[in-house]
Amino acid sequence: MATPLLLFFLAPFIWFWILGSGGVALGVIHGDPSAFFLALIVRFWREPSLTLGPLGSLPLLPVRPCDDTTKRRTTKSKSFKDVENYEVLVLEKNCGCKFKSLRYLLIAIVSATFLTLLTPTLYERQLQSSSRYVDVDWIWDKTSADPRYVSSADVQWADVYTAIEDLSAGNQELKIGLLNFNSTEYGSWSRILPESHVSIIRLEHAKDSITWPKLYPEWIDEEEESEIPSCPSFPEPNVRRGAWFDVIAVKLPCTRVAGWSRDVARLHLQLSAAKLAVTSSRGNRKVHVLFVTDCFPIPNLFPCKNLVKHEGNAWLYRPDLKAVREKLRLPVGSCELAIPLKAKARLFSVDRRREAYATILHSASEYVCGAITAAQSIRQAGSTRDLVILVDNTISDHHRRGLEAAGWKVRIIERIRNPKAERDAYNEWNYSKFRLWQLTDYDKIIFIDADLLILRNVDFLFAMPEITATGNNATLFNSGVMVIEPSNCTFQLLMEHINEITSYNGGDQGYLNEIFTWWHRIPKHMNFLKHFWEGDSEEAKAKKTQLFGAAPPNLYVLHYLGLKPWLCFRDYDCNWNNFMMREFASDVAHSRWWKTHDKMPRKLQSYCLLRTRQKAGLEWDRRQAEKANLEDGHWRRNITDPRLKTCFEKFCFWESMLWHWGEAKNQTKSIPAPATPATMSLSSS
């Protein structure tokens, strides 16, 4: 309505400006008033000797003598038969006509008539154009653009048409809802799909106060001791009740700078598209979502397995609406728990044959004992799901047999090198974890690190979507326990960006956090870290210690950071003997791991024996703690661990290695690895 109103107020000024310009062109209209402008053009064509008014901006009709005898109808041009019904009267400003006062009255009457006829005609034509626009007025009364939602991507209309052309083949009334397109782009849809029904979907922008750290806070009160965590809410798409669409087209912003995927507006638009897709699904109706963006959409909200076409920066999805509906029921971020800590009942999935626990071993064998014990803890907790372990060629046949005996289904993989890691660094091959997404014979995988224990059954996590995990720090998740959905195209997505994405910690966890920025928080009890933070009060430390040893257990998963239990003597946690590792020291948690170990068959326990070099290393650390006179006094304890006197290697005199320990330690890499089960070094995760 803004355009007709503007004409209404400007019309009198236009008319008087014409009158003062040396001549007047007045169309006496019989029919469509919009032809008035055509009549002026025709007059200009027929009379090339036109003069310009004082303002120099309007072509006027030629000045003629004002004698009444010179007034005549303009000769009709045979080449413009379409305007034969329009008469153009030429009046002269300096004319001596006796009807000068009547001229102004006539102009006012014609102006009012012209505006009355023009306003409904033009507005009606806007609504009845070939693309059948709706909600057109929203474009014009839109307030200034929110820079968070502005996309700088150029719409490649040929790519857009290629992406959706097959959808309109059998549907002459394709209904398209547009989200976040500007008015110019809106008009372009009529040219590429003239038979479509196009609607602008109104969406209020999120409040400026909603930031990514508010959606993904570092800490929430999971136990609801002092407050109930809550998430901010996004405005919902504004559509007429009962409205539905065949295609929801969305233009997504993408800054292409570090952290571009942690974008509130981008998340809001994709969640809105998902909601519109769900509400449009009725019966067997197919709903598609088209994104125009230079960056890939959220891979676990719109997974690549649902990608129908990708042309340029146009991404067409046919989402699994059942899965999308379930995801939309979850909190918008990690600001709330996706699974309550104290739920009275847990949801469980249906197809258990397509679900498995999985872990990975590569580059060294020191985690074989940990993986064996982790598998046994899963079985002791009551789960019967498949256990799958990925290993590379550095894991010997002897160790593979032990893993199989523990219940793991062993699969051989080729390692994936981290291109940003240094040679022989701890993280050189940790991108091998991406191979988990190639386990496509399973729909869901619960990945677990090999250095943890399952204390209570967590099979209910299979009902959760990708990525479900506990919080780590800042806005990040901990990848030690996470739910993933295997897909070869997701694996390809991970591989395509390894050279451009920088991991915050140089490892796979940092990389995955850059790909999957939209994740779902589960209670830390489901991946409880054996770690005493520097800021922990004595009360907090006592509470953690109580959780480590509670019987029956309160924790679901206990994750062993620092030096691993099987790499220490069973008498006490050897993290105590290393000043830099004391934050990971807990005798209670250490004892808990050994209780699980002791329940294993002796054959499996043999894979946890200590090598001669490891015994020497433990004694060296004990002596260093004694020299420093560390106040905890663990270095004073006598070692009763039977593994100290058990030797399976040719050389067993570990005491002699201490004579030149510093020298021997530097030569570790030159000593060939034994063929028998052993661990290479003491390391932390």
Coordinates of C-alpha atoms in Angstrom, one line a residue, residues 171-669:
N171 CA 3.5 -30.3 -9.7
Q172 CA 2.3 -27.2 -11.5
E173 CA 1.4 -25.6 -8.2
L174 CA 4.7 -25.9 -6.4
K175 CA 4.4 -23.9 -3.2
I176 CA 7.7 -22.2 -2.1
G177 CA 8.3 -20.4 1.1
L178 CA 11.2 -17.9 1.1
L179 CA 13.1 -17.1 4.3
N180 CA 15.7 -14.4 4.5
F181 CA 15.7 -13.4 0.8
N182 CA 15.6 -9.7 -0.1
S183 CA 13.0 -8.0 -2.3
T184 CA 15.1 -8.2 -5.4
E185 CA 15.7 -11.9 -5.0
Y186 CA 12.1 -12.4 -4.2
G187 CA 11.1 -11.1 -7.7
S188 CA 13.6 -13.4 -9.4
W189 CA 11.7 -16.5 -8.3
S190 CA 8.9 -15.6 -10.7
R191 CA 11.3 -15.7 -13.6
I192 CA 12.7 -19.1 -12.9
L193 CA 9.4 -20.7 -11.8
P194 CA 6.6 -18.7 -13.3
E195 CA 3.9 -21.3 -12.4
S196 CA 5.0 -21.5 -8.7
H197 CA 3.2 -20.1 -5.7
V198 CA 5.8 -18.0 -3.8
S199 CA 5.4 -16.8 -0.3
I200 CA 7.6 -14.6 1.9
I201 CA 7.9 -16.1 5.4
R202 CA 8.1 -13.5 8.1
L203 CA 10.7 -14.2 10.8
E204 CA 11.5 -11.8 13.6
H205 CA 15.2 -11.7 14.4
A206 CA 16.6 -13.1 17.6
K207 CA 17.4 -10.7 20.3
D208 CA 20.9 -9.2 20.4
S209 CA 21.3 -10.6 23.9
I210 CA 21.2 -14.2 22.6
T211 CA 24.9 -15.0 22.0
W212 CA 26.6 -18.4 21.3
P213 CA 28.0 -18.6 24.9
K214 CA 24.5 -18.2 26.2
L215 CA 23.3 -21.0 24.0
Y216 CA 26.3 -23.1 24.9
P217 CA 27.5 -22.1 28.4
E218 CA 30.5 -23.7 29.9
W219 CA 28.6 -24.8 33.0
I220 CA 25.0 -25.3 34.0
D221 CA 23.5 -26.6 37.3
E222 CA 22.8 -30.1 36.1
E223 CA 21.7 -31.3 39.5
E224 CA 19.5 -28.3 39.9
E225 CA 20.9 -27.5 43.4
S226 CA 20.5 -23.7 43.1
E227 CA 18.7 -23.1 39.8
I228 CA 16.9 -24.8 37.0
P229 CA 18.8 -24.3 33.7
S230 CA 16.9 -22.8 30.9
C231 CA 17.6 -21.8 27.3
P232 CA 16.7 -18.5 25.5
S233 CA 14.0 -18.9 22.9
F234 CA 14.0 -18.0 19.2
P235 CA 11.1 -16.2 17.5
E236 CA 9.0 -18.7 15.5
P237 CA 8.3 -18.4 11.8
N238 CA 5.1 -16.4 11.2
V239 CA 2.9 -18.1 8.6
R240 CA -0.8 -18.4 8.2
R241 CA -2.5 -21.2 10.1
G242 CA -2.7 -24.3 8.0
A243 CA -0.1 -23.0 5.5
W244 CA 2.2 -25.5 4.0
F245 CA 5.0 -25.6 1.5
D246 CA 6.6 -28.0 -0.9
V247 CA 9.9 -26.2 -0.6
I248 CA 11.3 -24.0 2.1
A249 CA 14.1 -21.9 0.6
V250 CA 16.5 -20.2 3.0
K251 CA 19.4 -17.8 2.4
L252 CA 22.0 -18.4 5.1
P253 CA 24.7 -16.0 6.1
C254 CA 28.3 -17.2 6.2
T255 CA 31.2 -14.9 7.2
R256 CA 33.9 -17.4 6.3
V257 CA 36.0 -16.3 9.3
A258 CA 37.1 -18.4 12.2
G259 CA 34.1 -19.7 14.1
W260 CA 31.7 -18.9 11.3
S261 CA 29.6 -22.0 12.3
R262 CA 28.9 -20.6 15.8
D263 CA 26.4 -18.1 14.4
V264 CA 23.2 -17.4 16.2
A265 CA 21.3 -16.1 13.1
R266 CA 22.5 -19.0 11.0
L267 CA 21.3 -21.5 13.7
H268 CA 18.0 -19.6 14.0
L269 CA 17.3 -19.7 10.3
Q270 CA 18.1 -23.5 10.0
L271 CA 15.9 -24.4 13.0
S272 CA 13.1 -22.3 11.5
A273 CA 13.4 -24.1 8.2
A274 CA 13.3 -27.4 10.1
K275 CA 10.1 -26.4 11.9
L276 CA 8.5 -25.3 8.7
A277 CA 9.4 -28.6 7.1
V278 CA 7.8 -30.5 9.9
T279 CA 4.6 -28.4 9.9
S280 CA 4.3 -28.8 6.1
S281 CA 4.5 -32.6 6.3
R282 CA 1.0 -34.1 6.1
G283 CA 0.3 -37.6 4.9
N284 CA 2.8 -38.6 2.2
R285 CA 3.6 -35.1 1.2
K286 CA 7.3 -34.6 0.2
V287 CA 8.9 -31.5 1.7
H288 CA 12.3 -30.2 0.6
V289 CA 14.5 -27.5 2.1
L290 CA 16.8 -25.4 -0.1
F291 CA 19.7 -23.5 1.4
V292 CA 21.6 -20.8 -0.5
T293 CA 24.9 -20.5 1.3
D294 CA 28.6 -20.6 0.7
C295 CA 29.1 -22.8 3.8
F296 CA 27.7 -26.2 4.5
P297 CA 24.5 -26.4 6.6
I298 CA 24.5 -27.9 10.1
P299 CA 25.6 -31.5 9.3
N300 CA 23.7 -33.1 12.2
L301 CA 20.4 -31.2 11.6
F302 CA 20.5 -31.5 7.8
P303 CA 22.8 -34.5 7.3
C304 CA 24.4 -35.0 3.9
K305 CA 22.7 -38.4 3.5
N306 CA 19.5 -36.4 3.0
L307 CA 21.1 -34.1 0.4
V308 CA 19.3 -34.5 -2.9
K309 CA 21.4 -32.0 -5.0
H310 CA 24.2 -29.6 -4.5
E311 CA 24.7 -27.1 -7.3
G312 CA 27.1 -24.3 -6.6
N313 CA 25.9 -22.7 -3.4
A314 CA 22.5 -24.2 -3.6
W315 CA 21.9 -27.2 -1.3
L316 CA 18.6 -29.1 -1.7
Y317 CA 17.6 -31.5 1.1
R318 CA 14.8 -33.9 1.6
P319 CA 14.9 -34.2 5.4
D320 CA 13.9 -37.2 7.4
L321 CA 11.0 -35.5 9.0
K322 CA 10.6 -38.0 11.8
A323 CA 14.3 -37.5 12.8
V324 CA 13.9 -33.7 12.5
R325 CA 10.8 -33.7 14.7
E326 CA 12.7 -35.6 17.4
K327 CA 15.7 -33.2 17.2
L328 CA 13.4 -30.1 17.5
R329 CA 12.1 -31.4 20.8
L330 CA 15.6 -31.0 22.2
P331 CA 16.9 -27.8 23.8
V332 CA 18.2 -25.3 21.3
G333 CA 21.7 -25.5 22.8
S334 CA 23.6 -27.0 25.7
C335 CA 22.0 -24.5 28.0
E336 CA 19.7 -27.3 29.2
L337 CA 20.2 -31.0 29.5
A338 CA 19.0 -33.1 26.6
I339 CA 18.6 -36.0 29.1
P340 CA 17.6 -35.2 32.7
L341 CA 20.1 -36.5 35.2
K342 CA 17.3 -37.9 37.5
A343 CA 14.8 -39.1 34.9
K344 CA 12.5 -41.7 36.3
A345 CA 12.4 -43.6 33.0
R346 CA 14.8 -43.7 30.0
L347 CA 13.9 -43.9 26.3
F348 CA 15.5 -46.9 24.5
S349 CA 15.8 -47.4 20.7
V350 CA 14.2 -50.1 18.8
D351 CA 16.6 -51.7 16.3
R352 CA 19.4 -52.9 18.6
R353 CA 21.1 -54.8 15.8
R354 CA 22.0 -51.6 14.1
E355 CA 23.7 -50.1 17.2
A356 CA 27.1 -50.6 18.7
Y357 CA 29.7 -49.3 21.1
A358 CA 33.0 -48.4 19.3
T359 CA 36.5 -47.3 20.1
I360 CA 39.8 -47.0 18.2
L361 CA 43.5 -48.0 18.7
H362 CA 46.2 -46.8 16.5
S363 CA 50.0 -46.1 16.4
A364 CA 50.8 -47.9 19.7
S365 CA 49.6 -50.8 21.9
E366 CA 49.6 -49.1 25.3
Y367 CA 45.8 -48.8 25.3
V368 CA 45.1 -52.5 24.6
C369 CA 44.6 -53.3 28.3
G370 CA 42.4 -50.3 28.7
A371 CA 40.2 -51.3 25.7
I372 CA 39.9 -54.9 27.0
T373 CA 38.8 -53.6 30.4
A374 CA 36.4 -51.1 28.9
A375 CA 34.7 -53.9 26.9
Q376 CA 34.4 -56.0 30.0
S377 CA 32.9 -53.1 31.9
I378 CA 30.2 -52.7 29.3
R379 CA 29.2 -56.3 29.6
Q380 CA 29.4 -56.1 33.4
A381 CA 26.9 -53.2 33.2
G382 CA 24.4 -55.4 31.4
S383 CA 24.7 -54.2 27.8
T384 CA 24.5 -56.8 24.9
R385 CA 25.1 -54.3 22.1
D386 CA 27.9 -55.0 19.5
L387 CA 31.4 -53.9 20.4
V388 CA 33.5 -52.7 17.5
I389 CA 37.1 -51.6 17.7
L390 CA 39.1 -50.0 14.9
V391 CA 42.8 -50.8 14.8
D392 CA 45.6 -50.1 12.4
N393 CA 48.6 -52.3 11.4
T394 CA 50.7 -51.2 14.4
I395 CA 48.5 -53.4 16.6
S396 CA 49.9 -56.9 16.6
D397 CA 48.0 -60.1 15.9
H398 CA 48.6 -61.1 19.5
H399 CA 46.9 -58.0 20.8
R400 CA 44.1 -58.3 18.3
R401 CA 43.3 -61.8 19.6
G402 CA 43.1 -60.4 23.1
L403 CA 40.7 -57.7 21.9
E404 CA 38.5 -60.3 20.2
A405 CA 38.5 -62.4 23.4
A406 CA 37.3 -59.4 25.3
G407 CA 34.3 -59.1 23.0
W408 CA 35.5 -56.6 20.4
K409 CA 34.8 -57.1 16.7
V410 CA 38.2 -56.0 15.3
R411 CA 38.3 -54.0 12.1
I412 CA 41.5 -53.0 10.4
I413 CA 41.7 -49.4 9.2
E414 CA 44.2 -47.2 7.4
R415 CA 45.4 -44.4 9.6
I416 CA 44.6 -40.7 8.8
R417 CA 47.3 -38.2 9.4
N418 CA 46.6 -34.9 11.0
P419 CA 48.1 -32.5 8.5
K420 CA 48.8 -29.8 11.1
A421 CA 50.6 -32.2 13.5
E422 CA 54.4 -32.5 13.8
R423 CA 56.1 -35.7 12.9
D424 CA 56.0 -38.4 15.6
A425 CA 53.8 -36.1 17.8
Y426 CA 51.1 -37.6 20.0
N427 CA 48.4 -36.2 17.7
E428 CA 49.9 -37.2 14.4
W429 CA 47.4 -39.9 13.6
N430 CA 44.4 -39.0 15.8
Y431 CA 42.3 -38.0 12.8
S432 CA 41.9 -41.7 12.3
K433 CA 38.9 -41.4 14.6
F434 CA 37.0 -40.1 11.5
R435 CA 36.9 -43.7 10.3
L436 CA 34.1 -44.2 12.8
W437 CA 31.7 -42.6 10.4
Q438 CA 32.5 -45.4 7.9
L439 CA 30.8 -48.0 10.2
T440 CA 27.7 -47.7 8.0
D441 CA 26.4 -51.2 8.9
Y442 CA 25.2 -49.4 12.1
D443 CA 22.7 -46.5 12.4
K444 CA 24.0 -45.3 15.8
I445 CA 27.4 -45.6 17.5
I446 CA 28.3 -44.7 21.0
F447 CA 32.0 -43.9 20.8
I448 CA 34.0 -44.4 24.0
D449 CA 37.6 -43.7 24.7
A450 CA 39.7 -46.8 25.7
D451 CA 40.6 -45.2 29.0
L452 CA 37.2 -45.3 30.7
L453 CA 34.9 -47.6 32.6
I454 CA 31.2 -48.1 32.1
L455 CA 29.7 -48.3 35.6
R456 CA 26.0 -48.2 34.7
N457 CA 24.3 -49.2 31.5
V458 CA 24.1 -46.3 29.0
D459 CA 22.2 -48.1 26.2
F460 CA 19.6 -45.3 26.4
L461 CA 22.0 -43.0 24.7
F462 CA 21.3 -44.8 21.4
A463 CA 18.0 -43.0 21.4
M464 CA 19.8 -39.7 21.1
P465 CA 20.9 -38.0 17.9
E466 CA 24.3 -37.0 16.7
I467 CA 26.2 -35.3 18.4
T468 CA 25.2 -36.0 22.0
A469 CA 28.0 -35.5 24.5
T470 CA 29.0 -33.9 27.8
G471 CA 30.4 -30.4 28.0
N472 CA 34.1 -29.9 28.1
N473 CA 35.1 -26.2 28.4
A474 CA 33.8 -23.0 26.9
T475 CA 31.2 -23.9 24.3
L476 CA 32.8 -27.2 23.4
F477 CA 31.9 -30.9 24.0
N478 CA 34.1 -33.7 25.2
S479 CA 34.5 -36.4 22.5
G480 CA 35.4 -39.1 25.0
V481 CA 31.8 -40.3 24.9
M482 CA 29.6 -39.2 22.1
V483 CA 26.7 -40.5 19.9
I484 CA 27.4 -40.4 16.2
E485 CA 25.5 -41.6 13.1
P486 CA 27.7 -43.3 10.6
S487 CA 27.6 -42.0 7.0
N488 CA 30.1 -42.1 4.2
C489 CA 29.3 -38.6 3.1
T490 CA 29.8 -37.3 6.6
F491 CA 33.2 -39.0 6.5
Q492 CA 33.9 -37.2 3.2
L493 CA 32.8 -33.9 4.8
L494 CA 35.3 -34.4 7.6
M495 CA 38.1 -35.2 5.2
E496 CA 37.4 -32.3 2.8
H497 CA 38.1 -29.7 5.5
I498 CA 41.1 -31.1 7.3
N499 CA 43.5 -28.6 5.6
E500 CA 41.4 -25.5 6.3
I501 CA 40.0 -26.1 9.8
T502 CA 42.3 -25.6 12.7
S503 CA 41.7 -27.6 15.9
Y504 CA 41.8 -25.6 19.1
N505 CA 43.9 -28.4 20.8
G506 CA 45.5 -29.9 17.7
G507 CA 43.5 -33.1 18.1
D508 CA 40.4 -34.7 16.8
Q509 CA 38.2 -33.3 19.6
G510 CA 39.0 -29.7 18.5
Y511 CA 38.3 -30.5 14.9
L512 CA 35.0 -32.2 15.5
N513 CA 33.9 -29.2 17.6
E514 CA 34.4 -27.0 14.6
I515 CA 32.3 -29.3 12.4
F516 CA 29.5 -30.1 14.9
T517 CA 28.9 -26.8 16.7
W518 CA 25.2 -27.8 17.3
W519 CA 25.4 -30.5 19.9
H520 CA 23.2 -31.9 22.8
R521 CA 24.4 -31.9 26.4
I522 CA 24.1 -35.0 28.6
P523 CA 24.9 -35.0 32.3
K524 CA 28.6 -35.1 33.2
H525 CA 27.9 -38.2 35.2
M526 CA 27.8 -40.0 31.8
N527 CA 31.4 -39.0 31.1
F528 CA 32.8 -38.1 34.5
L529 CA 36.4 -36.9 34.3
K530 CA 38.9 -38.2 36.9
H531 CA 40.3 -34.7 37.4
F532 CA 40.5 -32.3 40.3
W533 CA 40.4 -28.7 39.0
E534 CA 42.7 -26.1 40.4
G535 CA 39.7 -24.1 41.6
D536 CA 38.0 -27.1 43.3
S537 CA 37.2 -26.5 47.0
E538 CA 37.8 -29.2 49.6
E539 CA 34.1 -29.9 49.6
A540 CA 34.1 -30.3 45.8
K541 CA 37.1 -32.7 46.0
A542 CA 35.4 -34.7 48.7
K543 CA 32.2 -35.0 46.6
K544 CA 34.1 -36.2 43.6
T545 CA 36.0 -38.8 45.6
Q546 CA 32.7 -40.0 47.0
L547 CA 31.3 -40.4 43.5
F548 CA 34.4 -42.3 42.4
G549 CA 33.8 -45.0 45.0
A550 CA 30.0 -45.0 45.5
A551 CA 28.4 -48.5 45.7
P552 CA 26.1 -48.9 43.9
P553 CA 27.6 -46.4 41.5
N554 CA 26.1 -43.0 40.9
L555 CA 28.2 -42.3 37.9
Y556 CA 27.5 -43.9 34.6
V557 CA 31.0 -43.5 33.1
L558 CA 34.3 -42.8 34.7
H559 CA 36.9 -41.3 32.4
Y560 CA 40.6 -41.8 33.5
L561 CA 42.7 -38.8 32.6
G562 CA 46.4 -38.6 33.3
L563 CA 48.6 -41.7 33.8
K564 CA 46.3 -44.8 33.3
P565 CA 45.6 -47.3 36.0
W566 CA 47.1 -50.3 34.1
L567 CA 50.3 -48.3 33.7
C568 CA 50.7 -47.9 37.4
F569 CA 51.2 -50.4 40.2
R570 CA 47.8 -51.4 41.6
D571 CA 48.9 -50.3 45.1
Y572 CA 48.2 -46.6 44.4
D573 CA 47.6 -44.0 41.7
C574 CA 51.1 -43.2 40.3
N575 CA 49.9 -39.8 39.3
W576 CA 50.8 -38.8 42.8
N577 CA 54.5 -39.3 42.1
N578 CA 54.6 -36.7 39.2
F579 CA 54.0 -33.2 40.4
M580 CA 52.6 -32.1 37.0
M581 CA 50.1 -35.0 37.1
R582 CA 48.8 -34.7 40.6
E583 CA 45.5 -33.1 39.5
F584 CA 44.6 -36.5 38.1
A585 CA 45.5 -38.5 41.2
S586 CA 42.8 -40.5 43.0
D587 CA 43.4 -43.7 44.9
V588 CA 39.6 -44.3 45.1
A589 CA 39.1 -44.1 41.3
H590 CA 42.3 -46.1 40.8
S591 CA 41.0 -48.9 43.0
R592 CA 37.7 -48.9 41.2
W593 CA 39.4 -49.7 37.9
W594 CA 41.3 -52.5 39.4
K595 CA 38.1 -54.1 40.8
T596 CA 36.8 -54.3 37.2
H597 CA 40.1 -55.7 36.1
D598 CA 40.0 -58.4 38.8
K599 CA 36.6 -59.6 37.5
M600 CA 38.1 -60.4 34.1
P601 CA 39.4 -63.9 33.1
R602 CA 43.1 -64.4 33.8
K603 CA 43.7 -64.7 30.1
L604 CA 42.5 -61.2 29.6
Q605 CA 44.4 -59.9 32.6
S606 CA 47.6 -61.1 31.0
Y607 CA 47.3 -58.3 28.5
C608 CA 47.8 -55.8 31.3
L609 CA 51.2 -57.0 32.5
L610 CA 54.0 -54.5 32.9
R611 CA 57.1 -54.5 30.6
T612 CA 60.6 -54.4 32.2
R613 CA 61.1 -50.8 31.0
Q614 CA 57.7 -49.7 32.5
K615 CA 58.7 -51.1 35.9
A616 CA 61.9 -49.1 35.8
G617 CA 60.0 -46.0 34.9
L618 CA 57.6 -46.3 37.8
E619 CA 60.5 -46.8 40.2
W620 CA 62.3 -43.7 38.7
D621 CA 59.2 -41.6 39.3
R622 CA 58.9 -42.9 42.9
R623 CA 62.5 -41.9 43.6
Q624 CA 61.9 -38.5 42.2
A625 CA 58.9 -38.0 44.5
E626 CA 61.0 -39.2 47.4
K627 CA 63.8 -36.7 46.5
A628 CA 61.2 -33.9 46.4
N629 CA 59.7 -35.2 49.7
L630 CA 56.2 -34.8 48.3
E631 CA 53.8 -34.3 51.2
D632 CA 51.2 -37.0 50.2
G633 CA 53.8 -39.7 51.0
H634 CA 52.7 -42.2 48.5
W635 CA 56.3 -42.8 47.5
R636 CA 56.8 -44.4 51.0
R637 CA 54.4 -47.3 50.2
N638 CA 55.6 -50.8 49.6
I639 CA 54.7 -52.3 46.3
T640 CA 52.7 -55.6 46.5
D641 CA 51.5 -55.7 42.9
P642 CA 52.3 -59.2 41.7
R643 CA 53.1 -57.8 38.2
L644 CA 56.3 -56.4 39.7
K645 CA 57.7 -59.9 39.9
T646 CA 56.1 -61.2 36.7
C647 CA 58.3 -61.2 33.6
F648 CA 57.4 -62.3 30.1
E649 CA 60.4 -60.7 28.3
K650 CA 63.9 -62.0 27.7
F651 CA 65.4 -59.2 29.8
C652 CA 63.8 -58.8 33.3
F653 CA 66.5 -57.0 35.3
W654 CA 64.7 -53.7 35.5
E655 CA 66.8 -52.4 38.4
S656 CA 69.9 -52.2 36.2
M657 CA 68.1 -49.9 33.8
L658 CA 68.0 -47.3 36.5
W659 CA 71.8 -47.0 36.5
H660 CA 71.7 -45.1 33.2
W661 CA 68.0 -44.2 33.2
G662 CA 68.3 -40.8 31.7
E663 CA 70.4 -42.0 28.9
A664 CA 68.3 -45.1 28.2
K665 CA 65.1 -43.0 28.3
N666 CA 66.4 -40.9 25.4
Q667 CA 67.1 -44.0 23.4
T668 CA 63.6 -45.4 23.7
K669 CA 62.7 -44.8 20.1

